[in-house]
Short mmCIF file of C-alpha atoms and ligand atoms in Angstrom, two decimals:
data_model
loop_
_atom_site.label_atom_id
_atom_site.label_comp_id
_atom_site.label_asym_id
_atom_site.label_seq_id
_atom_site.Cartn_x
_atom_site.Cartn_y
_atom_site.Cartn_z
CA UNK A 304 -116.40 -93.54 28.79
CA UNK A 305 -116.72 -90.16 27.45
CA UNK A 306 -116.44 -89.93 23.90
CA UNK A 307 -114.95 -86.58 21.90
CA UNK A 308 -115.59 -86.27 18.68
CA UNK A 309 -113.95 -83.48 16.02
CA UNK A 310 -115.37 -82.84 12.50
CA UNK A 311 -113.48 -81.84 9.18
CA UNK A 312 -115.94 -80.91 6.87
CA UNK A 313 -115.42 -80.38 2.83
CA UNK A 314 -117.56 -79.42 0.47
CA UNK A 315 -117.36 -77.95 -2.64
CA UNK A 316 -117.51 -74.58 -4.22
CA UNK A 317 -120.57 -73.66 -6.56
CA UNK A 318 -118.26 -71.44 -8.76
CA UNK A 319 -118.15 -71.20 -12.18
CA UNK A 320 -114.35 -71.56 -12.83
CA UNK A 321 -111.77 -73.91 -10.81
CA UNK A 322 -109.57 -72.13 -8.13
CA UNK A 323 -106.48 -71.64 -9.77
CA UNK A 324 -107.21 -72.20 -13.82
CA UNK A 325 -110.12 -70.91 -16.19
CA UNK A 326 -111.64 -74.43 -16.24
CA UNK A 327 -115.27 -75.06 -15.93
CA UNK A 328 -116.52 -76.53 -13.04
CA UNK A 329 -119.56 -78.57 -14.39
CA UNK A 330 -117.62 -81.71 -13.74
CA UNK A 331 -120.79 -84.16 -13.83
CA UNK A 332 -122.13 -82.53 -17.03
CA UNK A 333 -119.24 -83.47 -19.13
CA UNK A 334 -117.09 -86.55 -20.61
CA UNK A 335 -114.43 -87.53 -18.11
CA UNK A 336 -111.28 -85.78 -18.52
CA UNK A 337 -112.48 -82.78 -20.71
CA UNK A 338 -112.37 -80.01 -18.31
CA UNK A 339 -108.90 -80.40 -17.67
CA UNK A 340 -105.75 -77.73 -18.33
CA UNK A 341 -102.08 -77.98 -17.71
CA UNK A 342 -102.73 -76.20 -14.15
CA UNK A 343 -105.48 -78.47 -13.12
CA UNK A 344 -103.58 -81.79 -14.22
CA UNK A 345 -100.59 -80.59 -12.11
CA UNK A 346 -98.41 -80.46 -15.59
CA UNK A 347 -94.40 -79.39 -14.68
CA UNK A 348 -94.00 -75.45 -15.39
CA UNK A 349 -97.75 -75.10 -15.79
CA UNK A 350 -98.56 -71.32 -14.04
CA UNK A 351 -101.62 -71.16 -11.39
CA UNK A 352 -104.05 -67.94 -12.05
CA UNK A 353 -104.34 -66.05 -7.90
CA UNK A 354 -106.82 -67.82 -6.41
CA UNK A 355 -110.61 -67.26 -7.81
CA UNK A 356 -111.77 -63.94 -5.85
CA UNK A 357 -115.02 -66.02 -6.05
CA UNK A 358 -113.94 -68.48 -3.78
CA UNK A 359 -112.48 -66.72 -1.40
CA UNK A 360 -115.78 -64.46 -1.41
CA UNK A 361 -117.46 -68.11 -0.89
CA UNK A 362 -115.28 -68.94 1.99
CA UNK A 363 -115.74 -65.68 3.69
CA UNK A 364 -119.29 -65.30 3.89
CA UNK A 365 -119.54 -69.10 4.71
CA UNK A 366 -116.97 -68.18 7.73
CA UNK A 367 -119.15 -65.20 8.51
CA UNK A 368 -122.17 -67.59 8.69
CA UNK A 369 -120.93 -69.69 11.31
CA UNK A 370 -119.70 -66.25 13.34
CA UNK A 371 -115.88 -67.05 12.19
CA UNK A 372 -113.43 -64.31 12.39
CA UNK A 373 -111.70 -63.48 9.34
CA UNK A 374 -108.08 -63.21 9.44
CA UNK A 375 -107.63 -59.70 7.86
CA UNK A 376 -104.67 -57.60 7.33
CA UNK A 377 -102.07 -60.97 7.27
CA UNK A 378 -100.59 -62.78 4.80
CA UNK A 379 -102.55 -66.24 4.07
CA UNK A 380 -100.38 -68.57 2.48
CA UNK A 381 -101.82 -71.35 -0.08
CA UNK A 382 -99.89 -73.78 1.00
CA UNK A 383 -98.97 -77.40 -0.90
CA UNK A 384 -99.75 -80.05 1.22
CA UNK A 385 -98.51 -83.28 -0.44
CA UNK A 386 -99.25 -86.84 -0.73
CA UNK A 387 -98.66 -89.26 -3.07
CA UNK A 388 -102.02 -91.00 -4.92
CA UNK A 389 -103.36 -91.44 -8.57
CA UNK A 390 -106.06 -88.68 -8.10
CA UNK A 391 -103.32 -85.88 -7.48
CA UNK A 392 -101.21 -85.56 -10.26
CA UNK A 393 -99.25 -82.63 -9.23
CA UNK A 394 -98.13 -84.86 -5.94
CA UNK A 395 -99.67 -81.96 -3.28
CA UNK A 396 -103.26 -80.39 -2.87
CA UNK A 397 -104.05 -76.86 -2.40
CA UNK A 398 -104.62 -75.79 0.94
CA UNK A 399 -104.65 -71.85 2.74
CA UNK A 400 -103.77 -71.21 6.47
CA UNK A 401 -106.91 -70.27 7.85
CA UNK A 402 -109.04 -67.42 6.85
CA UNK A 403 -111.12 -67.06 9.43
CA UNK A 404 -111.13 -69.15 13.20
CA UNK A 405 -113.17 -69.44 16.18
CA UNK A 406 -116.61 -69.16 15.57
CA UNK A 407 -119.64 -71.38 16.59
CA UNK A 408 -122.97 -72.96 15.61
CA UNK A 409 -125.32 -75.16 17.61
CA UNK A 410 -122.76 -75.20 20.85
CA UNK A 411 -119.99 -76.76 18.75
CA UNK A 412 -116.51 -74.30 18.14
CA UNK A 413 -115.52 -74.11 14.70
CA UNK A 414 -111.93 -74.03 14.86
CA UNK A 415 -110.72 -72.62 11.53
CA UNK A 416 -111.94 -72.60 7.74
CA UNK A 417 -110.09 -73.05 4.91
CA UNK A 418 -109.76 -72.89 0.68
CA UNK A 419 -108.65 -76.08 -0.95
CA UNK A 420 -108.71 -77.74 -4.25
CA UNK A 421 -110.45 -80.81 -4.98
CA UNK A 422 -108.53 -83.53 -6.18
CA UNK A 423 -109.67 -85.82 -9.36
CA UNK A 424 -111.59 -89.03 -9.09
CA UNK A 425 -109.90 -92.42 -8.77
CA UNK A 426 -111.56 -95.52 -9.88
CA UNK A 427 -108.97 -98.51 -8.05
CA UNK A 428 -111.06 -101.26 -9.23
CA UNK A 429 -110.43 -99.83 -12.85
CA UNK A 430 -107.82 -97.94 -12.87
CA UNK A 431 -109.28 -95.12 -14.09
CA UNK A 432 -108.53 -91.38 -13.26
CA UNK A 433 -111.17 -88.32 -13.97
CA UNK A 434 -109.39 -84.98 -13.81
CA UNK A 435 -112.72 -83.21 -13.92
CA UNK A 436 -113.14 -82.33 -10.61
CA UNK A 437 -109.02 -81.33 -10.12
CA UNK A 438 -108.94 -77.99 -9.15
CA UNK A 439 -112.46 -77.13 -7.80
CA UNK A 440 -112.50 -74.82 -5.04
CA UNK A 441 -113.47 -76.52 -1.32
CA UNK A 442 -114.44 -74.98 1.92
CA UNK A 443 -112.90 -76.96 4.37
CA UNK A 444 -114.33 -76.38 7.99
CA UNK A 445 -112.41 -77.63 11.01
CA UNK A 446 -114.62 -78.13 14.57
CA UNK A 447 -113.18 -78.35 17.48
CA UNK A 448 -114.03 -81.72 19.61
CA UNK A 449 -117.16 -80.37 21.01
CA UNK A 450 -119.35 -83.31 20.14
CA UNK A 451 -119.82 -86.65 22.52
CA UNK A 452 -121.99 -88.97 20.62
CA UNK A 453 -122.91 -90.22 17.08
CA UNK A 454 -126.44 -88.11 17.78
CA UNK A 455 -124.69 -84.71 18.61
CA UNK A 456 -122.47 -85.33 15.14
CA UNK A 457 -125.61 -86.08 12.76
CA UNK A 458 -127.71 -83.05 14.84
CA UNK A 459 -124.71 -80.60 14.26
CA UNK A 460 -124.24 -82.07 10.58
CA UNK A 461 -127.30 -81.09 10.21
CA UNK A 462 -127.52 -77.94 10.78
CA UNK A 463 -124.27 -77.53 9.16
CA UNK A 464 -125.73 -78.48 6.20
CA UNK A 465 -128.70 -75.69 6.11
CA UNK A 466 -125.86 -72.90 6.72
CA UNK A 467 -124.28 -73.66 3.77
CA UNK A 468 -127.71 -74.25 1.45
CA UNK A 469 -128.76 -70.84 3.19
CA UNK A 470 -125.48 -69.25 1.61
CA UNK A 471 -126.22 -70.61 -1.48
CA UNK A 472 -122.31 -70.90 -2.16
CA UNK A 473 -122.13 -74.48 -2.48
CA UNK A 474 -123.16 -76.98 -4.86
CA UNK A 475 -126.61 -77.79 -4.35
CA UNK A 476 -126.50 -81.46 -5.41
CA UNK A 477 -126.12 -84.08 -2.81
CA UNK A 478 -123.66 -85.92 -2.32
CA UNK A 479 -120.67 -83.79 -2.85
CA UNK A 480 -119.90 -83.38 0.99
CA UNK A 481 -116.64 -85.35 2.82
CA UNK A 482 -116.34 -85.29 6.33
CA UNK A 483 -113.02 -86.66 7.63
CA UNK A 484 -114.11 -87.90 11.67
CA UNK A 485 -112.13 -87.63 14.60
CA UNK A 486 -113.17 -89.92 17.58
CA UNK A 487 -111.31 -90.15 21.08
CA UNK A 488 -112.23 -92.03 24.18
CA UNK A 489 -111.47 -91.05 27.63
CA UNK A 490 -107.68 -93.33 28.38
CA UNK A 491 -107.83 -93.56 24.58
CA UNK A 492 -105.69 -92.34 21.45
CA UNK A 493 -107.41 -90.51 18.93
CA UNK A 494 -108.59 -92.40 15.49
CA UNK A 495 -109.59 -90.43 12.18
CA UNK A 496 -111.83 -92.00 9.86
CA UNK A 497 -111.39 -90.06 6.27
CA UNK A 498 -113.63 -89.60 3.52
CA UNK A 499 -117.09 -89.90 4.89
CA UNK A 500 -119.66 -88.42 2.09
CA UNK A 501 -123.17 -88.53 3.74
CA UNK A 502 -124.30 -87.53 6.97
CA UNK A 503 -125.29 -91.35 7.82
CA UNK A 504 -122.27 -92.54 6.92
CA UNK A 505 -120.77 -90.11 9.44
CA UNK A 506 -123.26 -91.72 12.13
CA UNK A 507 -122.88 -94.98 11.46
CA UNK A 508 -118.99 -94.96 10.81
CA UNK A 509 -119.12 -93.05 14.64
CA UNK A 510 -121.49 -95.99 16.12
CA UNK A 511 -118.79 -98.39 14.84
CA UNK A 512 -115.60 -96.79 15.55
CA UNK A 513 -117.11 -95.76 19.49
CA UNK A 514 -117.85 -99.32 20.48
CA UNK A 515 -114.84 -100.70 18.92
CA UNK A 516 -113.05 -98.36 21.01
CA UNK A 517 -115.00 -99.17 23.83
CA UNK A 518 -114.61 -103.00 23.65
CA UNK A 519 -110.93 -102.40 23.28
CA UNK A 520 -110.51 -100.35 26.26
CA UNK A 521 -112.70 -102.79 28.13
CA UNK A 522 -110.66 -105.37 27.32
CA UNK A 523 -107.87 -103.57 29.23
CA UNK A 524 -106.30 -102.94 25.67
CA UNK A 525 -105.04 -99.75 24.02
CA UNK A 526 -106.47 -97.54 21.03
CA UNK A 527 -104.03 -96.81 18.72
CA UNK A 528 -103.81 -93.26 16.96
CA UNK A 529 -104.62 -94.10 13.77
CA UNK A 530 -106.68 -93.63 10.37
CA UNK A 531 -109.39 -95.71 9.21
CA UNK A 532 -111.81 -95.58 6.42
CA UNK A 533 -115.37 -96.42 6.84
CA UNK A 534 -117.15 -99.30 4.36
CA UNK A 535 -120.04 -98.34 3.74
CA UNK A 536 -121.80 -101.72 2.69
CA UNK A 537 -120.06 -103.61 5.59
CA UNK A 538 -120.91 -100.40 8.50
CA UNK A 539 -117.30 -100.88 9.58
CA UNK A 540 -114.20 -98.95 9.46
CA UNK A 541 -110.86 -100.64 8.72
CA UNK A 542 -107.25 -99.38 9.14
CA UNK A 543 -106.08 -97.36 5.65
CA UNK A 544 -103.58 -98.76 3.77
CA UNK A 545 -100.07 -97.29 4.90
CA UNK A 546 -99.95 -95.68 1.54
CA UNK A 547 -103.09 -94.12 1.44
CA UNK A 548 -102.02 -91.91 4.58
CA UNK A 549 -99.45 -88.87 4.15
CA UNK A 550 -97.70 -89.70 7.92
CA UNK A 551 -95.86 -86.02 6.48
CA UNK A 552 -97.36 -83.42 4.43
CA UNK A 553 -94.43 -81.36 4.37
CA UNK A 554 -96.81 -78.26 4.10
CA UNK A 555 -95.09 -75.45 2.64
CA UNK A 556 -96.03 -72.51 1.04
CA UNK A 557 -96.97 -72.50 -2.73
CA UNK A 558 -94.43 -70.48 -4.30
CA UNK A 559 -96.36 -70.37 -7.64
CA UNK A 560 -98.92 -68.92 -6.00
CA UNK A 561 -99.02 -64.78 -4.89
CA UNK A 562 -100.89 -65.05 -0.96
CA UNK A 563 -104.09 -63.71 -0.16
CA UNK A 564 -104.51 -60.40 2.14
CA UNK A 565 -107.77 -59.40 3.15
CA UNK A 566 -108.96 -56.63 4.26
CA UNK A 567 -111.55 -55.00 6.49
CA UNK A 568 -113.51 -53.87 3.99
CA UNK A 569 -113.68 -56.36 1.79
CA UNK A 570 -115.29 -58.81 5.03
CA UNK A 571 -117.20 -55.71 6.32
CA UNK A 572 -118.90 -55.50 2.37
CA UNK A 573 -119.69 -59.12 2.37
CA UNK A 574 -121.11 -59.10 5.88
CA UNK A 575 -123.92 -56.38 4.38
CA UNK A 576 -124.91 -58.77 1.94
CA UNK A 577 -124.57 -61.84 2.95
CA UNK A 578 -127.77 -64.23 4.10
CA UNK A 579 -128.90 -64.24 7.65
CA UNK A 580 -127.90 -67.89 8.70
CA UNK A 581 -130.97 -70.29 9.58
CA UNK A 582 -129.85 -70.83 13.13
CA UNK A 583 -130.09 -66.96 14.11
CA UNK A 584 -133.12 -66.42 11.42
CA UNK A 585 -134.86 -69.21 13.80
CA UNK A 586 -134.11 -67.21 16.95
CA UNK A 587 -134.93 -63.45 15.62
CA UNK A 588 -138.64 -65.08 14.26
CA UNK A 589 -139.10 -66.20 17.88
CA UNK A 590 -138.41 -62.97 18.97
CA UNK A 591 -140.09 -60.64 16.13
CA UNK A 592 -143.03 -62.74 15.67
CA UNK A 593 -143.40 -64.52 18.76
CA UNK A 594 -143.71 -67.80 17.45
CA UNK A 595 -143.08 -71.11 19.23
CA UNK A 596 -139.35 -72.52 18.44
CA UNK A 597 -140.53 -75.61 17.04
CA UNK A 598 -142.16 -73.97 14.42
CA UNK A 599 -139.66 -71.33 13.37
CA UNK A 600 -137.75 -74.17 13.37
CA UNK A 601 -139.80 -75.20 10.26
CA UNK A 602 -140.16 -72.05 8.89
CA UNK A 603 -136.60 -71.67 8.79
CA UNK A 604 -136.15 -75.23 6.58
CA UNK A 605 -136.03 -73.74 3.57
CA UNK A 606 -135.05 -70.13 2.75
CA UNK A 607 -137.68 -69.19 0.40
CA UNK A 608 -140.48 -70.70 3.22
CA UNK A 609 -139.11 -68.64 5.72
CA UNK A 610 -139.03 -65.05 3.26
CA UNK A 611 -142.75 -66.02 2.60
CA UNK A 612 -143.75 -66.46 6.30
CA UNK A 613 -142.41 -63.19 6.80
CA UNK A 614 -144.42 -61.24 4.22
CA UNK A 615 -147.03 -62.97 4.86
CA UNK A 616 -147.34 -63.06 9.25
CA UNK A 617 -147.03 -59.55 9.01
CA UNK A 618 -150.05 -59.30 7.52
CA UNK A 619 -151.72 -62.05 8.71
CA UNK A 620 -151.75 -63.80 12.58
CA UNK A 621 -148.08 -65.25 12.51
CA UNK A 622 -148.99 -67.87 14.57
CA UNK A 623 -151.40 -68.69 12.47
CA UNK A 624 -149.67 -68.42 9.36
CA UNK A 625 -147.01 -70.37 10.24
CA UNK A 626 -149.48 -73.25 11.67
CA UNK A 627 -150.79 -73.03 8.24
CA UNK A 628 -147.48 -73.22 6.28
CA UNK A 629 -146.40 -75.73 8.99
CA UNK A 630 -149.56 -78.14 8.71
CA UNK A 631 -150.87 -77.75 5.10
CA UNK A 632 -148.13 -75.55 2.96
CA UNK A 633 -145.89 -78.09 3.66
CA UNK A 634 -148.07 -81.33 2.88
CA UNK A 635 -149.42 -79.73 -0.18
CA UNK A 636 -145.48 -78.85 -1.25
CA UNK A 637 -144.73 -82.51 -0.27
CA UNK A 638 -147.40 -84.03 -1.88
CA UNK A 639 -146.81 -82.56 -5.45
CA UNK A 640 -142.89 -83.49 -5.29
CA UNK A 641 -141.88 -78.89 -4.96
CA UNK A 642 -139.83 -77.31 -2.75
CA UNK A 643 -141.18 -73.66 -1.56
CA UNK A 644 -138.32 -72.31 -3.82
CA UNK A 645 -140.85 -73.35 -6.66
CA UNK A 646 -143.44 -71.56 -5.33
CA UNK A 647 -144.94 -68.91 -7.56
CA UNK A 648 -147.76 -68.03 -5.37
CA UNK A 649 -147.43 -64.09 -4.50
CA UNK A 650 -147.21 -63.03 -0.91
CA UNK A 651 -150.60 -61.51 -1.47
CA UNK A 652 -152.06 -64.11 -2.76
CA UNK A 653 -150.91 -66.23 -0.21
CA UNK A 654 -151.96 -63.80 2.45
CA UNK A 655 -155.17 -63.13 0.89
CA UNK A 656 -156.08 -66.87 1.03
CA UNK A 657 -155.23 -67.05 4.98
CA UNK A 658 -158.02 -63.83 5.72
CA UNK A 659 -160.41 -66.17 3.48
CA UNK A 660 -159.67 -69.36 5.78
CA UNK A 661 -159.16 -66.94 9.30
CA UNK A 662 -162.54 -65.23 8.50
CA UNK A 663 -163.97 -68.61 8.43
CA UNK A 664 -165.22 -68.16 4.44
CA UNK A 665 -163.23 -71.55 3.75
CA UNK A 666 -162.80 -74.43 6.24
CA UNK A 667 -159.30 -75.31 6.44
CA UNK A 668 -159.56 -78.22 3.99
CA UNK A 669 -161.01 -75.73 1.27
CA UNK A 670 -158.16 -73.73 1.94
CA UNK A 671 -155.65 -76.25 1.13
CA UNK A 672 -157.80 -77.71 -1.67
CA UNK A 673 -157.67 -74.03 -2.86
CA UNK A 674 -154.01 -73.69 -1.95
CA UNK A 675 -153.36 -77.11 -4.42
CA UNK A 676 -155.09 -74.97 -6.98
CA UNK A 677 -153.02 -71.88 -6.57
CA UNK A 678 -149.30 -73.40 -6.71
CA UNK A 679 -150.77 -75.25 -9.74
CA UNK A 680 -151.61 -71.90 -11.10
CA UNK A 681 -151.53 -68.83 -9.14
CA UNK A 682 -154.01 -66.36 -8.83
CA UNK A 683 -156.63 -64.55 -7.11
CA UNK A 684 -157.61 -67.10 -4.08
CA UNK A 685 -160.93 -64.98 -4.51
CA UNK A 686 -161.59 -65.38 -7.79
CA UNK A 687 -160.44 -68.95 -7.88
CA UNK A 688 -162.82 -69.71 -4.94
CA UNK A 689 -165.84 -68.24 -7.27
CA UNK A 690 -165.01 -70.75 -10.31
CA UNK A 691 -164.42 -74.11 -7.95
P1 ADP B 1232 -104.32 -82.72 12.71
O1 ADP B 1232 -103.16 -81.81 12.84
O2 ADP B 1232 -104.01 -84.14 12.78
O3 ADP B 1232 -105.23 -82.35 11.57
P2 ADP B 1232 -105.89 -81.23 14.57
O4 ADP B 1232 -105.46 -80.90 15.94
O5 ADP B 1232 -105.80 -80.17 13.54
O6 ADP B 1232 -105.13 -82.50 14.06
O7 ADP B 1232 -107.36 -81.72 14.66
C1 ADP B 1232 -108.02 -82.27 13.58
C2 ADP B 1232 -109.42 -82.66 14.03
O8 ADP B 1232 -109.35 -83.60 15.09
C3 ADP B 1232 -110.24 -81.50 14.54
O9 ADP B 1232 -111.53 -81.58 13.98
C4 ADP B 1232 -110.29 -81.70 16.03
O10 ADP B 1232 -111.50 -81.27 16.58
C5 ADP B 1232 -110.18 -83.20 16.16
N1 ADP B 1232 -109.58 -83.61 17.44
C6 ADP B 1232 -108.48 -83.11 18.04
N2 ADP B 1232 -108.23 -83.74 19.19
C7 ADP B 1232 -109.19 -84.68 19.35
C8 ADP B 1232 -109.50 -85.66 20.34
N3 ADP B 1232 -108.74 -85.83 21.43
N4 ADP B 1232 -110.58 -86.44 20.15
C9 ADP B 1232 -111.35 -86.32 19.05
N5 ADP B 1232 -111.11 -85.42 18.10
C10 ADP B 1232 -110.05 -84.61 18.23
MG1 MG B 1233 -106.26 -81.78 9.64
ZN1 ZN B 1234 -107.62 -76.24 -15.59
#
């Protein structure tokens, strides 16, 4: 039994100001219910700013990332989906048509992408509602069912997730993702499990829901379409509450709310900016430097790792370089708690200590020893070298 699997994939905007009102965005920073406005509380008569030219900037390059297609030249409606729950005052949720389709990453088809707004934060055991987080621009970003086991999901997730750190257009604090899962067997009906926020919670809600499915279907019974959510501290998903599920959104266009045209330029001006995407940074450094995948597959973890291998196994052997960052740039960088963005080591000084350790004048283990000196305080590896 064959099992298709379909990802919706939020996450949220790292913009200063909410989509549709001049409210901050700095939601965890703040008292509950402070960066709030009649707009973002959904307040009768209140009147929505256009959508932040921010976001949609966000939401293009992001698009661009995963080779999208940006729907230019045609009118994108925001469109008011609506459901009825405490965290959505207003009684609908922002959401455009798609503003770019079809594009790909890691074999999987990325259907569409999409703006939304972020609803507020419900508390049901107390009762409580935080408006902080109303408004806040999403990405949402719809696969098609391309994936066929819990593995493929977390690999793809994955990878996902370093696209959108690369474009450094989403907020970098975990935790902020929400995957909504869509798992079919073959003879089956489809099930969607909402509101997933981790990548293991994704897994383990998909490990669940497939052999639940399976024993079902075994059993000569039938899968019903439906939507579940997963418990995280039981690893189970249960059927939603009927009231917790929209069966109708009646979509329809936000008449508050002028639609967004974009045009050629605007995408072709973004694309000349915009970060190379990990994935296709991994393949040109197998290509330009000849370098094993594996470990431009490392370099390629981190942005700032990867600019520095560049500089740096120009100069120096890139094989060797990237061995080096690989085996000790990494360990020393894990060891002292930094990430390579912290690095203040220069390119030269970096490359300057590799000729000392490739010209044999430091073992490897002086080298890194050195290397521990140098992101403590960076300097000449050559006059360091002469004081240790
Ligand atoms: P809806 O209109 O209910 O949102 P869509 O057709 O837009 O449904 O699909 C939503 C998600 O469900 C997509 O991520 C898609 O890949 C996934 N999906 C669609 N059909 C299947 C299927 N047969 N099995 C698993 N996932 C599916
Ligand atoms: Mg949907
Ligand atoms: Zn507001």
């Amino acid at each position: 039994m064959k099992a298709k699997i379909g990802l919706e994939i939020h996450e949220q905007l790292m913009t200063r100001r909410k989509l549709c009102c001049d409210c901050p965005t700095n939601y965890r920073d703040v008292p509950p219910n402070t960066n709030i406005c009649p707009v973002c509380t959904g307040m009768p008569g209140a009147k929505p700013a256009p959508p932040n030219e921010r976001a949609v900037d966000a939401v293009i390059e992001i698009a661009l990332m995963l080779g999208c297609k940006v729907v230019t030249g045609e009118t994108i409606y925001i469109q008011r989906k609506h459901y009825d729950y405490p965290d959505l005052p207003s009684g609908y949720q922002r959401t455009s048509l798609p503003i770019a389709v079809n594009g790909e990453l890691d074999g999987v088809r990325i259907r569409e992408v999409h703006l939304e707004e972020d609803p507020g934060k419900y508390d049901p055991a107390l009762g409580i509602v935080d408006y902080n987080r109303s408004g806040i621009p999403l990405v949402e970003i719809v696969t098609e069912p391309d994936m066929h086991s819990a593995e493929a999901v977390r690999k793809f997730l994955r990878t996902l997730m370093k696209v959108l750190e690369y474009s450094e257009k989403v907020r970098p604090e975990p935790g902020t993702m929400r995957v909504d899962a869509n798992i079919s067997l073959e003879g089956g009906r489809r099930v969607e499990i909402k509101n997933i926020n981790s990548v293991k919670g994704v897994y383990r809600a998909i490990k669940f829901e497939e052999l639940r499915q399976k024993s079902l279907l075994r059993r000569g019974k039938t899968v019903k379409r439906e939507t579940r959510a997963f418990l995280e501290s039981q690893m189970i998903t249960v059927p939603m509450r009927m009231k917790e599920i929209a069966e109708d959104y009646r979509h329809i266009p936000d008449p508050d709310i002028f639609p967004l045209v974009i045009d050629r330029k605007r995408v072709e001006s973004i694309k000349s900016k915009m970060h190379e995407p990990p994935h296709l940074r991994q393949k040109r450094l197998v290509e330009e430097f000849g370098i094993e995948q594996s470990l431009a597959s490392v370099m390629v973890s981190e942005r700032k790792l990867a600019d520095l291998f560049e500089r740096v196994g120009r100069k120096v052997d890139p094989r060797f370089t990237a061995l080096w960052f690989k085996d000790r740039l990494k360990k020393v960088l894990n060891y002292m708690g930094l990430r390579a963005s912290d690095l203040k080591v220069s390119p030269e000084q970096m490359e300057k200590l590799l000729q000392m350790v490739k010209r044999k004048e430091l073992t490897p283990e002086q080298g890194e020893l050195v290397l521990r000196e140098l992101v403590k305080n960076p300097m000449d590896p050559e006059k360091l070298t002469r004081r240790m």
